[in-house]
PDB file of N, CA and C in Angstrom:
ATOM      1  N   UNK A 128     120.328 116.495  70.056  1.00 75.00           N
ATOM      2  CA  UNK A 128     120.073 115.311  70.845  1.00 75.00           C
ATOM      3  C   UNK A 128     119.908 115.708  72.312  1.00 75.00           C
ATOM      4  N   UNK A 129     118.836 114.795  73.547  1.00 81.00           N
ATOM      5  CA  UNK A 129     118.508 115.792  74.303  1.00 81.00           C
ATOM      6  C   UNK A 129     119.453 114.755  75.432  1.00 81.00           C
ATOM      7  N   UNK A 130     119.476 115.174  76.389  1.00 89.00           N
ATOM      8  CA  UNK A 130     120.235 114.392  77.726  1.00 89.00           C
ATOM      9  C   UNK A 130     119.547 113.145  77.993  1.00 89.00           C
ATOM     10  N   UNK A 131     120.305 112.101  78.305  1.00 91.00           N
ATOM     11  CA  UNK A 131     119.235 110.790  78.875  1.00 91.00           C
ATOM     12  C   UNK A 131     118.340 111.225  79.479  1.00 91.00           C
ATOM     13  N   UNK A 132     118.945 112.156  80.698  1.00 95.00           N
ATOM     14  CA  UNK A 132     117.876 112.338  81.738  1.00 95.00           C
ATOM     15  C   UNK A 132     116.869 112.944  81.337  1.00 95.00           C
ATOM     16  N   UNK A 133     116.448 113.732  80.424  1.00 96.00           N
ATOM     17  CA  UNK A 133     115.184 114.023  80.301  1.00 96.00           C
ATOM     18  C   UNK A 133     114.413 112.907  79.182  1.00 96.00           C
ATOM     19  N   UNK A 134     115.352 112.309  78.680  1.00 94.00           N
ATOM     20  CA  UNK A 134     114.580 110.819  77.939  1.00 94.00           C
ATOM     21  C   UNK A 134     113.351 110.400  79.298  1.00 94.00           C
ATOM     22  N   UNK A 135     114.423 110.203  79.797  1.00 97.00           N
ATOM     23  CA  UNK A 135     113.956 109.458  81.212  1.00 97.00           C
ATOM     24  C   UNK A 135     112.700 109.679  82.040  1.00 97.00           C
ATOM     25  N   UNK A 136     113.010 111.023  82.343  1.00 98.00           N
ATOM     26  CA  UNK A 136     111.813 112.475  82.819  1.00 98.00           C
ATOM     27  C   UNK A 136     110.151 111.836  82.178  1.00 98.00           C
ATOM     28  N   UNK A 137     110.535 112.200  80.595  1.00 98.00           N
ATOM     29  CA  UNK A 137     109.504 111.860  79.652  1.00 98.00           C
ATOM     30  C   UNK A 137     108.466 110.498  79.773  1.00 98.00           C
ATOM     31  N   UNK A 138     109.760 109.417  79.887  1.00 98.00           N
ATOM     32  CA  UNK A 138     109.095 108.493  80.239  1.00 98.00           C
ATOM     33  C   UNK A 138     108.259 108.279  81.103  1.00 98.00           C
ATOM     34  N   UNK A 139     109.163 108.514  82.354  1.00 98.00           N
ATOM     35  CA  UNK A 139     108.133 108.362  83.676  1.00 98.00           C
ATOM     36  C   UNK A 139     107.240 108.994  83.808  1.00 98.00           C
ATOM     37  N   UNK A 140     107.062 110.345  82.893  1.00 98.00           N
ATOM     38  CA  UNK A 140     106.043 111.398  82.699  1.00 98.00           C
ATOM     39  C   UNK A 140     104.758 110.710  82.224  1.00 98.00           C
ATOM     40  N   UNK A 141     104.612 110.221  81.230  1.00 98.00           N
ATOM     41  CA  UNK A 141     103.966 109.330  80.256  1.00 98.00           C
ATOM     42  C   UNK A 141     103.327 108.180  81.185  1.00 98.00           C
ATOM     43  N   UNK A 142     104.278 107.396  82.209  1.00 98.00           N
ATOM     44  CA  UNK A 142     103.828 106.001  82.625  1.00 98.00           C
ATOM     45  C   UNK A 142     102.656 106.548  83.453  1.00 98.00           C
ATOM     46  N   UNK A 143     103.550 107.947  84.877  1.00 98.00           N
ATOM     47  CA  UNK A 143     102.980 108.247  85.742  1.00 98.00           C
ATOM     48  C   UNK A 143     101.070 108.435  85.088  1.00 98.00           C
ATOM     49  N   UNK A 144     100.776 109.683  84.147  1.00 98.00           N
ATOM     50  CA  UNK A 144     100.069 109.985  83.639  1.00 98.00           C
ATOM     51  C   UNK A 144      99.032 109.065  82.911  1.00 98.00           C
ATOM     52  N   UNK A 145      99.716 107.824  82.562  1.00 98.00           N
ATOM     53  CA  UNK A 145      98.722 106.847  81.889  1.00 98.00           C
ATOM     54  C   UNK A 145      98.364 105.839  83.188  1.00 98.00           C
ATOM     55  N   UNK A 146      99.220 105.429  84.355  1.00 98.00           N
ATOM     56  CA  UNK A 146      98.413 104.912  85.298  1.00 98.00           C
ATOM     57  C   UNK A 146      97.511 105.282  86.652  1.00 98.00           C
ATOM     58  N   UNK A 147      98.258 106.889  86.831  1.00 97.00           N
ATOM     59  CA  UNK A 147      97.682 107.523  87.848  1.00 97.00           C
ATOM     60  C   UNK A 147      96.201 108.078  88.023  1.00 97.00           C
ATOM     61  N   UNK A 148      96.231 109.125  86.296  1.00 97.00           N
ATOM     62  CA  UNK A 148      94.787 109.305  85.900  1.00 97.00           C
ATOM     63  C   UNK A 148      93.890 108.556  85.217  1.00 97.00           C
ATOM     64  N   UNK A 149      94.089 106.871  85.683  1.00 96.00           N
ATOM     65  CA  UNK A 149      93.144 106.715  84.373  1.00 96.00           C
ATOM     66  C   UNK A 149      92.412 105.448  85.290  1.00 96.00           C
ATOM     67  N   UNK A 150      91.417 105.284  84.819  1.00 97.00           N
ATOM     68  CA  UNK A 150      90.953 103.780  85.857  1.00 97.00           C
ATOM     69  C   UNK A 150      91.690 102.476  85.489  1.00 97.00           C
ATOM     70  N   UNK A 151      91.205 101.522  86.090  1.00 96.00           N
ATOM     71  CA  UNK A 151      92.679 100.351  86.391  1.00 96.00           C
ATOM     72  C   UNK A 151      92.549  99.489  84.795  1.00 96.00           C
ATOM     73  N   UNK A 152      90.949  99.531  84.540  1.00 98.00           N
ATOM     74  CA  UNK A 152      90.501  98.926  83.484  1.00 98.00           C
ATOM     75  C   UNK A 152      91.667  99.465  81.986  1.00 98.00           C
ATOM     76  N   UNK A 153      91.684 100.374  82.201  1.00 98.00           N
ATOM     77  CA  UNK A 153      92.445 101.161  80.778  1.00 98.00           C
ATOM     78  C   UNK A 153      93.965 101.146  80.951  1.00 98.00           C
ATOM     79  N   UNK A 154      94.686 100.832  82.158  1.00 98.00           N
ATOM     80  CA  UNK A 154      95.979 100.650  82.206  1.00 98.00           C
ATOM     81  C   UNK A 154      96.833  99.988  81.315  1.00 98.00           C
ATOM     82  N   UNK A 155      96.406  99.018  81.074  1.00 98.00           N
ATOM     83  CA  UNK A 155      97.294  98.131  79.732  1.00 98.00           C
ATOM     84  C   UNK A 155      97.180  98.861  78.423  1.00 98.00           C
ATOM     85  N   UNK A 156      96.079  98.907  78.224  1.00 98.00           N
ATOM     86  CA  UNK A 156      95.776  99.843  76.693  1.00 98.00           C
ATOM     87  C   UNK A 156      96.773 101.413  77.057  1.00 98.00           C
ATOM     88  N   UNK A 157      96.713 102.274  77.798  1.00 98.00           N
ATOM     89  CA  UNK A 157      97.093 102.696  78.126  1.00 98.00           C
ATOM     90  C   UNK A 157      99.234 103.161  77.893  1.00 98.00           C
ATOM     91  N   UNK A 158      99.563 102.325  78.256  1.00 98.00           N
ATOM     92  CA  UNK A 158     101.031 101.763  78.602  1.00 98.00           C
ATOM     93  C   UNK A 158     101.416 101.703  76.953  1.00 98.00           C
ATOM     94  N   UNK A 159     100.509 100.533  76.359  1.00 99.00           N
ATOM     95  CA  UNK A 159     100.899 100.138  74.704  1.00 99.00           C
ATOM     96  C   UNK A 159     100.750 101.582  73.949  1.00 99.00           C
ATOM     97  N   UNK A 160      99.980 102.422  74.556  1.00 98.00           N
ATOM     98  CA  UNK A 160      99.880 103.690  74.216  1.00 98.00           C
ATOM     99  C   UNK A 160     100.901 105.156  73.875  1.00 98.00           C
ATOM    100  N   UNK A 161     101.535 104.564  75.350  1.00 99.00           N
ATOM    101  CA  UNK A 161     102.591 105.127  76.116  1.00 99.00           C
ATOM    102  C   UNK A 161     103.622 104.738  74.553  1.00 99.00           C
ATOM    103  N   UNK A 162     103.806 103.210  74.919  1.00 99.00           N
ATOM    104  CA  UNK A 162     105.444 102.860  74.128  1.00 99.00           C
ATOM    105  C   UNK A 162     105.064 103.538  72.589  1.00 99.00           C
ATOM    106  N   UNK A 163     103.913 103.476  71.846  1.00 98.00           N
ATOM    107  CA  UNK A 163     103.613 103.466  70.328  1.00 98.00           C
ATOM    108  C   UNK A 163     104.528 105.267  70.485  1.00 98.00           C
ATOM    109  N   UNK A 164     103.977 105.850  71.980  1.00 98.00           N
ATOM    110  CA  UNK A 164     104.096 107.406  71.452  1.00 98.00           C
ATOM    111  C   UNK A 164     105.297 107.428  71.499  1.00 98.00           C
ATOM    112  N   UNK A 165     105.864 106.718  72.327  1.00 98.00           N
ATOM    113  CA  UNK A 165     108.017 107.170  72.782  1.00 98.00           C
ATOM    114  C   UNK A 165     108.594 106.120  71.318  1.00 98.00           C
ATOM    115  N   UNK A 166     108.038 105.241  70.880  1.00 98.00           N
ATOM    116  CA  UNK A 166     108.430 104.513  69.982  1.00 98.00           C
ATOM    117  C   UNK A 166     108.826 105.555  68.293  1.00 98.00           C
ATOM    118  N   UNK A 167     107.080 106.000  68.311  1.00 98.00           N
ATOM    119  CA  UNK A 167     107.177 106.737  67.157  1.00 98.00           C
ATOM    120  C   UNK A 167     108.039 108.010  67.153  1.00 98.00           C
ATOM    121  N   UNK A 168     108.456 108.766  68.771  1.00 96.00           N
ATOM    122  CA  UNK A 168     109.248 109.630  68.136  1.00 96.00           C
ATOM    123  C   UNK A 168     111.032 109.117  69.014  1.00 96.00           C
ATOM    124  N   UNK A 169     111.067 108.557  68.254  1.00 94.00           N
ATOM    125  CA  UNK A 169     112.517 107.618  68.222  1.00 94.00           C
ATOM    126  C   UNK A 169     113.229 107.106  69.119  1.00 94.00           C
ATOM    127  N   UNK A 170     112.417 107.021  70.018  1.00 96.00           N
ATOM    128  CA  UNK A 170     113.199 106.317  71.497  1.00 96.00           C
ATOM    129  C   UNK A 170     113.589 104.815  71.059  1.00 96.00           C
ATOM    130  N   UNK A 171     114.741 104.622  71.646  1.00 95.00           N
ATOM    131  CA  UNK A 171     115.108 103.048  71.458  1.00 95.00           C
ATOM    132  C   UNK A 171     114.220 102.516  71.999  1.00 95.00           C
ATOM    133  N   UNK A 172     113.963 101.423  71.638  1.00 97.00           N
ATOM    134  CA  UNK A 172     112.785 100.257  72.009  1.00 97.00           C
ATOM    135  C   UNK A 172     113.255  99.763  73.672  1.00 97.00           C
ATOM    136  N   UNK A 173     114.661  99.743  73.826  1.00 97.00           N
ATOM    137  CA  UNK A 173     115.443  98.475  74.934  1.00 97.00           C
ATOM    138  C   UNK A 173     115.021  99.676  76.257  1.00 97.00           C
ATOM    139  N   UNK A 174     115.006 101.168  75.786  1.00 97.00           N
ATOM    140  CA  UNK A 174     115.294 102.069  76.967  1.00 97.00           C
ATOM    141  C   UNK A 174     113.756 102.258  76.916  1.00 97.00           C
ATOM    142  N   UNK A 175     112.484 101.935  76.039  1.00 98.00           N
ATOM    143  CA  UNK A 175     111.346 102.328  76.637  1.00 98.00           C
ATOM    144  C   UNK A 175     110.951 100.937  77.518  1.00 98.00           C
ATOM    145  N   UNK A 176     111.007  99.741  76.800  1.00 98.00           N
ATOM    146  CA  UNK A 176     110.646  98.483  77.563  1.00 98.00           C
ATOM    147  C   UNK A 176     111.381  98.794  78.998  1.00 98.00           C
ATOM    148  N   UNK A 177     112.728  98.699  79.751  1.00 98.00           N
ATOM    149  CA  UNK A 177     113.183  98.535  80.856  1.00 98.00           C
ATOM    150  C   UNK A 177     112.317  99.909  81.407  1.00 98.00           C
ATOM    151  N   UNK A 178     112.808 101.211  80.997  1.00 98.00           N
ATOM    152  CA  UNK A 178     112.253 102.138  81.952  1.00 98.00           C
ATOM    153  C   UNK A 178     110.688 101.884  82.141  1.00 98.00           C
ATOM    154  N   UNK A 179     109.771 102.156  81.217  1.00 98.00           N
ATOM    155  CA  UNK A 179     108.029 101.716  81.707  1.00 98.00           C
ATOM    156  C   UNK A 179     108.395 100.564  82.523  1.00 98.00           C
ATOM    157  N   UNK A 180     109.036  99.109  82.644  1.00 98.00           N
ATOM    158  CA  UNK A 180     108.873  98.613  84.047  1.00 98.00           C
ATOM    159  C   UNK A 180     109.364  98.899  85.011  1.00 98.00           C
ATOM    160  N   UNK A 181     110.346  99.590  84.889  1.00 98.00           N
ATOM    161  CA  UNK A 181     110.895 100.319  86.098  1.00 98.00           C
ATOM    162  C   UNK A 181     109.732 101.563  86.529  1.00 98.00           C
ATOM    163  N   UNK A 182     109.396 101.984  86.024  1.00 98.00           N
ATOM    164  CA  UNK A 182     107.892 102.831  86.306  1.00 98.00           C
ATOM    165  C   UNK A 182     106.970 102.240  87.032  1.00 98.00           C
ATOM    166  N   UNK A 183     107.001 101.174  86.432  1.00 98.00           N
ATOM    167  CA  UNK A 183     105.604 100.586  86.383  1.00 98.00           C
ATOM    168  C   UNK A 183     105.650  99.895  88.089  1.00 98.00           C
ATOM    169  N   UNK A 184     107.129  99.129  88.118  1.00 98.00           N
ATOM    170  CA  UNK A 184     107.142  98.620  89.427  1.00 98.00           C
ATOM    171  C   UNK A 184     107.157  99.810  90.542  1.00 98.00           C
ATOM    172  N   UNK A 185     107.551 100.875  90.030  1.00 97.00           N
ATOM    173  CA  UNK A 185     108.007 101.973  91.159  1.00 97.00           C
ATOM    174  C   UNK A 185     106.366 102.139  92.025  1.00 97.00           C
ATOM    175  N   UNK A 186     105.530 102.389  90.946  1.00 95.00           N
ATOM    176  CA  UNK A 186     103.991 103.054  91.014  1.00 95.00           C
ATOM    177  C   UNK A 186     103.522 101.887  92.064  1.00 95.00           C
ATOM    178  N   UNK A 187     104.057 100.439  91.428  1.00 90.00           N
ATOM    179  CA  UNK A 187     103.103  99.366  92.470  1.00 90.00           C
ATOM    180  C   UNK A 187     103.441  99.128  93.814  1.00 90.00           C
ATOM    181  N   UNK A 188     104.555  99.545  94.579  1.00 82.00           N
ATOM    182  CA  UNK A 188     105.061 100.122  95.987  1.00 82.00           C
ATOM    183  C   UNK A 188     104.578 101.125  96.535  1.00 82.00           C
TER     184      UNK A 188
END
């Protein structure tokens, strides 16, 4: 089992990467993209929903 913090790492890895490189049009598709991949390899659902908005708001500041 790996440390939260790199749960965490991963995530923001994933958000950064799906909104930074991609045009604005593909952002949503994108994100649902994001959760299917942290979903399918076993992330709790409660810690991908809060962290991607915590991402998500970080990026829009």
């Amino acid at each position: 089992k790996h440390p939260m913090k790199y749960k965490l790492n991963t995530i923001y890895s994933l958000v950064d990467r799906a909104i930074l490189l991609a045009d604005s049009q593909f952002h949503a598709k994108n994100i649902d993209t994001v959760k299917r991949i942290l979903s399918n390899n076993c992330f709790p659902s409660q810690i991908i929903n809060r962290y991607v908005q915590k991402r998500l708001q970080f990026l829009k500041h």
